[in-house]
XYZ file of C-alpha atoms in Angstrom:
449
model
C 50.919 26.484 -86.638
C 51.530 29.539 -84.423
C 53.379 27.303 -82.180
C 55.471 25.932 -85.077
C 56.604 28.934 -85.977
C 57.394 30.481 -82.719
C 59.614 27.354 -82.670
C 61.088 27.992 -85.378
C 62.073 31.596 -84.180
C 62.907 30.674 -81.124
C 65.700 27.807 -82.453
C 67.147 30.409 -84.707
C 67.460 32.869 -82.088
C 69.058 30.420 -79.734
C 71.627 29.563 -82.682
C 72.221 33.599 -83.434
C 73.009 33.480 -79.666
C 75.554 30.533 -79.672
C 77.288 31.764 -82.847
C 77.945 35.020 -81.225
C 81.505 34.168 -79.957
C 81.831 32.066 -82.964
C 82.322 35.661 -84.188
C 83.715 33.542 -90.932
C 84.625 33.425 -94.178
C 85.829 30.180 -95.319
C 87.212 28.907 -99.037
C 83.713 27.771 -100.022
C 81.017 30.182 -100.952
C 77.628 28.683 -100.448
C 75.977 30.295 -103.425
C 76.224 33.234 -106.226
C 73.203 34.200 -106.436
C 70.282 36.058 -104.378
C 68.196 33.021 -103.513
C 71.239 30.741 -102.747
C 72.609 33.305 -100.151
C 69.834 34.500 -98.813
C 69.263 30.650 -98.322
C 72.247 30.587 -96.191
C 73.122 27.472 -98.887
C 70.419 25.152 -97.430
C 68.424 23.936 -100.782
C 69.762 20.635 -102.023
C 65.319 19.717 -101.374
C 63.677 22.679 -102.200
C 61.540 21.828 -105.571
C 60.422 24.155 -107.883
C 62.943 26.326 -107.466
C 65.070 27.140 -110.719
C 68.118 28.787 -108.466
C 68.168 25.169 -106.197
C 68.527 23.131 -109.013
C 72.292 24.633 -109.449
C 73.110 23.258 -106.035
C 71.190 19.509 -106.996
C 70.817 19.254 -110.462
C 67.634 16.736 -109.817
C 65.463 19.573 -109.026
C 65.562 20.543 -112.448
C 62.951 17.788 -112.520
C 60.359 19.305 -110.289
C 60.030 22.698 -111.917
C 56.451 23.723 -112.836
C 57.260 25.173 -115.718
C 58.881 24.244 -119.384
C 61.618 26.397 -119.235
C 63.545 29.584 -117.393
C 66.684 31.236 -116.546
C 68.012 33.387 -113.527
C 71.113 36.207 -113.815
C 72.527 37.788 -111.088
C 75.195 39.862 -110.424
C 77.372 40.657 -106.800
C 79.959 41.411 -104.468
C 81.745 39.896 -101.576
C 84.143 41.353 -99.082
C 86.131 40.262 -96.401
C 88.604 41.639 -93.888
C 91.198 39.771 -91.753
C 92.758 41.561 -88.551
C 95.437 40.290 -86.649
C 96.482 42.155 -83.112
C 100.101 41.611 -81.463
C 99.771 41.054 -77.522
C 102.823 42.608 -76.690
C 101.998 45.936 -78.222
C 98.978 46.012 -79.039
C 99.219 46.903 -82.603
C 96.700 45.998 -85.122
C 97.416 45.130 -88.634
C 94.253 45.075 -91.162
C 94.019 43.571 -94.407
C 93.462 44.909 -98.159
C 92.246 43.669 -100.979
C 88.809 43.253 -99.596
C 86.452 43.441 -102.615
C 86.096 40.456 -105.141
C 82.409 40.642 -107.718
C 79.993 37.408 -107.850
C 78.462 36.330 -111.177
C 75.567 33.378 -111.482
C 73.746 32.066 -114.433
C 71.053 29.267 -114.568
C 68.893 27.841 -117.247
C 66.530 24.956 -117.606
C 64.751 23.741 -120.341
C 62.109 20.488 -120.192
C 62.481 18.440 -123.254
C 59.750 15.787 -122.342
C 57.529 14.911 -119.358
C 60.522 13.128 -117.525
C 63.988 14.802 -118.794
C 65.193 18.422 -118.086
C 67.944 19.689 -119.084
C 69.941 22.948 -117.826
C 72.761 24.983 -117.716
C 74.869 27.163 -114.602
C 77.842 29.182 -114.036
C 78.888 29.633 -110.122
C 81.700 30.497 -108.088
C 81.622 27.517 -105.101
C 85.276 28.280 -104.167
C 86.524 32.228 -103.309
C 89.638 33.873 -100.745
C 91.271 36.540 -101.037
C 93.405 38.858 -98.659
C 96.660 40.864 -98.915
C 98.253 42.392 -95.811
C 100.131 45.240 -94.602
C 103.894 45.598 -95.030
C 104.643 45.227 -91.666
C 102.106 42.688 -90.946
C 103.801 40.095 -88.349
C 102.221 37.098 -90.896
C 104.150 38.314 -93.543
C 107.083 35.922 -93.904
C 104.514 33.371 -93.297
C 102.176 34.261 -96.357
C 101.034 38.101 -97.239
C 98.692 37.492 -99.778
C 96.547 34.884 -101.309
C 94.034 35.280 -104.257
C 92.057 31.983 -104.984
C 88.718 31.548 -107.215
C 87.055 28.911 -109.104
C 84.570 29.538 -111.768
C 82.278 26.888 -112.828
C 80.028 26.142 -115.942
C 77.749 22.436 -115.792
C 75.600 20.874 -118.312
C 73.215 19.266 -116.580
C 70.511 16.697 -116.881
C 67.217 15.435 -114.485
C 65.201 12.362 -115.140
C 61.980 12.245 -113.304
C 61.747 8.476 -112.487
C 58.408 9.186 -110.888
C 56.625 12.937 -110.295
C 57.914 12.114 -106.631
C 61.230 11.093 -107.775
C 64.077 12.711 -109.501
C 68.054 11.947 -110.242
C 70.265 14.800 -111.569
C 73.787 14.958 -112.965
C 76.094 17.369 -114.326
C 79.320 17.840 -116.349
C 81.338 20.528 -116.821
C 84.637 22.293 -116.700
C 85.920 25.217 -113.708
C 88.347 27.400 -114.360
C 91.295 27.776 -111.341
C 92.737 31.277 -110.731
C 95.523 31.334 -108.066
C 98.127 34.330 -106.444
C 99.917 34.566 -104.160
C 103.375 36.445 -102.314
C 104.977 36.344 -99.405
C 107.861 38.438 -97.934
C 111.425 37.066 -97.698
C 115.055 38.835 -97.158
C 117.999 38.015 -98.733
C 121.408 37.987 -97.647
C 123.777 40.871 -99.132
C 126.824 40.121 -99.667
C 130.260 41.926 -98.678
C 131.751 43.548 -101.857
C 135.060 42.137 -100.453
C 134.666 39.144 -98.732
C 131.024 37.896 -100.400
C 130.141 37.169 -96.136
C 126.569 38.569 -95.531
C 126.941 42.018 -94.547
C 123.411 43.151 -94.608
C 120.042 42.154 -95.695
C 117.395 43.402 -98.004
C 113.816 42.677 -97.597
C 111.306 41.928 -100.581
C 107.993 40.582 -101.500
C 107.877 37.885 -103.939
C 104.975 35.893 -105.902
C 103.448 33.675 -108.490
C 100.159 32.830 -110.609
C 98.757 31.031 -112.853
C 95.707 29.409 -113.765
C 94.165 26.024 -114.937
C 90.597 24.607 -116.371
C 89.974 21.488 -114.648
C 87.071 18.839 -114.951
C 83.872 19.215 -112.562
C 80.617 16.782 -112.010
C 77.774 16.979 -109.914
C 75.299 13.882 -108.437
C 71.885 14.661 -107.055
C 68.355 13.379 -105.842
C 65.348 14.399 -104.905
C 62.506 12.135 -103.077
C 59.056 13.839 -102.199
C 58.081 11.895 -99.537
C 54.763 13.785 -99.251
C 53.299 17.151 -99.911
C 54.632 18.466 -97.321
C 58.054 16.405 -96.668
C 60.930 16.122 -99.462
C 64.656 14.814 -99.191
C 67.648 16.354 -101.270
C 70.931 14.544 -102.029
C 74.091 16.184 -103.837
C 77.657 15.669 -104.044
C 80.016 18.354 -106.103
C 82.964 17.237 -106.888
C 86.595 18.505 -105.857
C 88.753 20.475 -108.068
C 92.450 19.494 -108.554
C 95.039 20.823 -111.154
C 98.590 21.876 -111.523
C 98.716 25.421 -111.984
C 101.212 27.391 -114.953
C 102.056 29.369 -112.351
C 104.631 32.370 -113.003
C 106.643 33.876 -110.461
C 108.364 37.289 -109.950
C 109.370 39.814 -107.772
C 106.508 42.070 -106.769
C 106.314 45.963 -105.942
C 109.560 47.746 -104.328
C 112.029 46.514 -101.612
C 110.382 46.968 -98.139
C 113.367 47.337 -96.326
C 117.057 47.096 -95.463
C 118.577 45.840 -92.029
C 121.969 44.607 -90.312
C 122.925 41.114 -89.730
C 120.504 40.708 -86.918
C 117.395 41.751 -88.554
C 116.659 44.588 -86.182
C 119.070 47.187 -86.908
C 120.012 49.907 -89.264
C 121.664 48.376 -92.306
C 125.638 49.319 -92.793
C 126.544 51.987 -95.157
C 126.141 50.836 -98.550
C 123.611 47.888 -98.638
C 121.119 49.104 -100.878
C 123.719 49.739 -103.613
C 124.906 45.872 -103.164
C 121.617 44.896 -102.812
C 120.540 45.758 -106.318
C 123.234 43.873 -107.749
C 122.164 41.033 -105.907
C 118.342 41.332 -106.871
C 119.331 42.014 -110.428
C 121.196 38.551 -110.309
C 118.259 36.785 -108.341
C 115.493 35.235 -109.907
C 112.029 33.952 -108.574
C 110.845 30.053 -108.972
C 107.077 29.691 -108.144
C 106.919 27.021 -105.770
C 104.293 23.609 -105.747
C 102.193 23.983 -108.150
C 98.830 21.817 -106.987
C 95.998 23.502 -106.083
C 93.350 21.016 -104.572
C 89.512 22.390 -103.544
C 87.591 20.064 -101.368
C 84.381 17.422 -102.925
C 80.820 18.564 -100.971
C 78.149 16.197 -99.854
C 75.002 17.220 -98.866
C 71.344 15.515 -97.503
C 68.857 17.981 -96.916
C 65.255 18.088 -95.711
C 62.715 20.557 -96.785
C 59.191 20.902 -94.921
C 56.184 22.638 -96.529
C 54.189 24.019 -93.081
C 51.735 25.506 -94.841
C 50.935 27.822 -97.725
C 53.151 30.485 -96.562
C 56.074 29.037 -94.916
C 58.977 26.591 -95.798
C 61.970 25.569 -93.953
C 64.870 23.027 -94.868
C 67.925 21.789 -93.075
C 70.706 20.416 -94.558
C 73.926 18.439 -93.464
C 77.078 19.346 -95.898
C 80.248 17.437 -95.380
C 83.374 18.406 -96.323
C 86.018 16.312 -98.053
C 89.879 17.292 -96.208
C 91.473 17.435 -99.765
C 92.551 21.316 -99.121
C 95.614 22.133 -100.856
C 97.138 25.181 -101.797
C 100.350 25.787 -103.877
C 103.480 26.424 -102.182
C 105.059 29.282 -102.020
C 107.532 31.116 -104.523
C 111.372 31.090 -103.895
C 113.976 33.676 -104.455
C 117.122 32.035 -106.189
C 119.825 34.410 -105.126
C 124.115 33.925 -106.211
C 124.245 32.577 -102.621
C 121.419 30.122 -102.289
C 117.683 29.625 -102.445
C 115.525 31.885 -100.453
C 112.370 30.255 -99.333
C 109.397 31.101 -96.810
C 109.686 29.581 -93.280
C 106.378 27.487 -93.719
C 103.828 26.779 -96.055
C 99.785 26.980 -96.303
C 98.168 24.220 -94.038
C 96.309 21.698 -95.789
C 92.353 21.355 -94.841
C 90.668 18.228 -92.414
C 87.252 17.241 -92.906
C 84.207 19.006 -91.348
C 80.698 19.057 -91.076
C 78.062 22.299 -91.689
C 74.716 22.672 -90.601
C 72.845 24.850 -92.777
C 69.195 26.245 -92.452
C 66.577 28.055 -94.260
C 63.210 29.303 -94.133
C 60.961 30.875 -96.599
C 57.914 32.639 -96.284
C 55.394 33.466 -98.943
C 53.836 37.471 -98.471
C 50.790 37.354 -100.942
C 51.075 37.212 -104.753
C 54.266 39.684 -104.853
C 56.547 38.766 -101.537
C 59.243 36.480 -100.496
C 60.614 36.711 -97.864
C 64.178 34.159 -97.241
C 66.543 33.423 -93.958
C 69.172 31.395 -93.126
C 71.740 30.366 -90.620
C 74.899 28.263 -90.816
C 77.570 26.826 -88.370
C 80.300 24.740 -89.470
C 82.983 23.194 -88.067
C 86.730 24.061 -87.942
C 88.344 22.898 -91.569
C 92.434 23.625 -91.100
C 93.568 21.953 -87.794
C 93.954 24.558 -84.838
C 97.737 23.903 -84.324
C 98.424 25.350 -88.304
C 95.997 28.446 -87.869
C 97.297 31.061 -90.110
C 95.678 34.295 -91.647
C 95.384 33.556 -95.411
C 93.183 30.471 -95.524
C 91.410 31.201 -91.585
C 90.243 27.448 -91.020
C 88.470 28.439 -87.789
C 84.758 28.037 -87.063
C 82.640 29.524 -89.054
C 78.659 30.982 -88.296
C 76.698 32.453 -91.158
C 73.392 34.877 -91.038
C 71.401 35.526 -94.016
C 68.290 37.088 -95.487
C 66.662 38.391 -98.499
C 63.684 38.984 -100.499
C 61.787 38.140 -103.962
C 59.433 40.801 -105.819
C 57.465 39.360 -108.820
C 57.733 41.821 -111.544
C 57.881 42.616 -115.203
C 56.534 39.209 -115.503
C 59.657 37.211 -113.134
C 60.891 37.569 -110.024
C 63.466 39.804 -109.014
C 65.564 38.856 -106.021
C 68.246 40.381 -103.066
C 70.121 38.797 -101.383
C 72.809 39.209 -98.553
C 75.036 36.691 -95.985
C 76.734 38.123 -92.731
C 80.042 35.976 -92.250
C 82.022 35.779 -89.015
C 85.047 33.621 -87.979
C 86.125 32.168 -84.524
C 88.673 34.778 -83.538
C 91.861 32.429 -83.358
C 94.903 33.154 -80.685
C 98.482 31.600 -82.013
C 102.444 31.953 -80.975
C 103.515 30.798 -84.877
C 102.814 33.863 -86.703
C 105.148 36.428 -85.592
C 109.168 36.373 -85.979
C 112.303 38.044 -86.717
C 114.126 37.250 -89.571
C 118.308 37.600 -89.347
C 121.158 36.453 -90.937
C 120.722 32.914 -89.416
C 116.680 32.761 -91.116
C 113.626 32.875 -89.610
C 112.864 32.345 -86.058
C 109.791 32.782 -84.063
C 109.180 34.812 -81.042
C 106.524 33.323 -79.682
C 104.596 36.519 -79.401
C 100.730 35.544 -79.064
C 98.710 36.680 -82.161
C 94.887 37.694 -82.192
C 93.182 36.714 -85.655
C 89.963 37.816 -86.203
C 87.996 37.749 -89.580
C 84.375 38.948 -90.799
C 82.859 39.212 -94.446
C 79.882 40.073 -96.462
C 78.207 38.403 -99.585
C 75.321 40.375 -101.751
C 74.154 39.813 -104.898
C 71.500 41.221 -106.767
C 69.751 39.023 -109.664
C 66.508 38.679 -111.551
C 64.156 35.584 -112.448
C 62.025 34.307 -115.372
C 60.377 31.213 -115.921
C 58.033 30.162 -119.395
């Protein structure tokens, strides 16, 4: 066994080293609560565990006990950083902070059907940057989640086989601005004579339908299989658009320059006779299918590895337009959509005595917007994930911590940067450094009966 596990080390160790320059927060979360992140996500086969069964809904099968619930409560932050080449100058992102919620219950009506209940967050991104981030006419902010709440229902066909479904709703949240300048008209001769430079946005929100499939197959003692697929989320958004904050700015004809002597009083005419009109209104989140492996290696330790894929059905909504007296006002280009992409996900677990747990985890996955569209807002790059975390049993449950490290592929484009004149947008081809890292914690406490 001592071999085994030095194995085991020594493969995560060599992954820790390859992910290195991997140096990522992605759309998808893989879990809300302690045990799922400190999991790094890998648990669509890990029986008997109440906080798994959320993930597969046919573990709810193999739980010991009649009944049980989990709570927990968290945090995740994020950061994106983009650095010009030609000057060096770094622009950071706001808006870092977004809290996690997680609920799961289970209750076993007979020998061979479960039922249970959970509320998750699969889907979260948010970001807002600087006003004088180069990105900005390209996107400057985005704030996406998805909250979800299953019914759900296991039938144990056998003790060593299980098939779980659920049914439920998620709720859609969506914002989002970008930064556009309008043309000011001459008081004489209505010819641009200036322009003025605002942010504007939109959101909105939708409930949307949501399922889940899943299976579990103990092979053995020792050797189980896990199968899940989540379904996407798709709805048009009631989205509500507006101008946002102050006026960032007023230039000349050429975007560069000082703007002539009286723009700003001509350009609040103009913005008091402008409107904004959100733009697309689809928001599409991506279906998630999973097989997973789980070995028992002996009393104290457990590992799994699972293969997610990724449906490419990644769509956000397009951006808002300013409707001015001279014309419509739009951004230069929109959010890419998402491809298709594979994650490897692993886990071990390792039993300290009656009172300890001890959880790990480590995840790469694949690029999921294609390199050519890389933009700030959504990242798309590779992505390599670190967790760990720990279980106490007390006041007769479990109480649980976990946390997930989260670094992206730094990503080097030409697209992002511009200069925006009378004539529109045009890009400089200045090369663009985006980097991103983030954090996921969550706190949360277990009790079975």
């Amino acid at each position: 066994m001592a071999q085994v596990v030095r194995g085991v080390i020594g493969a995560g160790l060599w992954l820790g080293v390859v992910a290195l320059p991997v140096a990522a927060q992605g759309v998808a979360l893989p879990a809300a609560d302690p045990v799922g992140i400190a999991r790094g996500g890998a648990q669509v086969a890990y029986g008997y565990s109440l906080e798994a069964a959320s993930t597969n809904p046919a573990l709810l099968a193999s739980l010991k006990e009649k009944g049980g619930f989990h709570v927990a409560l968290g945090i995740e932050a994020s950061s994106i950083q983009q650095s010009l080449e030609s000057n060096q100058f770094t622009s950071y992102s706001s808006d870092r902070n977004r809290g996690l919620a997680a609920f799961g219950l289970a209750a076993r009506l007979s020998p061979t059907f479960t039922l249970g209940l959970k509320l998750d967050e699969p889907f979260l991104r948010h970001a807002k940057m600087l006003d004088d981030a180069p990105s900005r006419y390209l996107g400057d902010s985005i704030d996406l989640s998805a909250h979800r709440l299953e019914g759900q229902a296991a039938w144990a066909l056998s003790p060593n086989l299980s098939f779980g479904i659920g049914l439920g709703v998620a709720r859609l949240s969506y914002d989002s601005t970008n930064v556009v300048r309008l043309g000011v008209p001459n008081a004489v001769t209505s010819a641009v004579d200036g322009l003025v430079e605002h942010r504007i946005g939109q959101s909105g929100n939708k409930v949307v339908p949501s399922y889940s499939l899943g299976a579990r197959w103990a092979i053995n003692p020792r050797w189980t299989l896990g199968f899940t697929h989540q379904s996407g989320l798709k709805g048009d958004l009631d989205l509500k658009g507006g101008f946002r904050d102050r006026v960032l700015g007023y230039f000349a004809n050429d975007g560069l320059s000082v703007a002539p002597l009286g723009t700003e009083a001509r350009a609040a005419t103009l913005l008091g006779a402008s409107s904004v009109t959100p733009g697309e209104r689809t928001l599409e989140l991506p279906s998630q299918t999973t097989l997973g492996v789980r070995h028992r290696l002996g009393p104290m330790l457990t590992w799994e590895a699972d293969l997610r894929w990724t449906s490419a059905n990644l769509r956000m909504p397009g951006f808002a337009s300013a409707a001015t007296p001279s014309g419509t006002v739009s951004a230069p280009l929109q959010l890419p959509q998402g491809r298709s992409h594979l994650g490897l996900h692993t886990s071990a677990e390792v039993e300290l005595g009656k009172f300890w747990t001890l959880r790990g985890g480590i995840a790469l996955t694949q690029r999921s917007v294609e390199e050519s569209s890389a933009e700030p807002l959504l990242g798309g790059s590779r992505m390599a994930t670190f967790s760990f975390g720990a279980g106490y049993r007390v006041w007769g449950g479990e109480l649980n911590l976990g946390y997930q490290y989260r670094q992206s592929e730094d990503q080097d484009t030409r697209r992002l940067d511009g200069v925006w004149s009378s004539a529109g947008f045009r890009g400089v081809g200045t090369k663009v450094r985006m980097e991103g890292m983030g954090h996921l914690m969550a706190l949360g406490f277990k009790k079975t009966f």
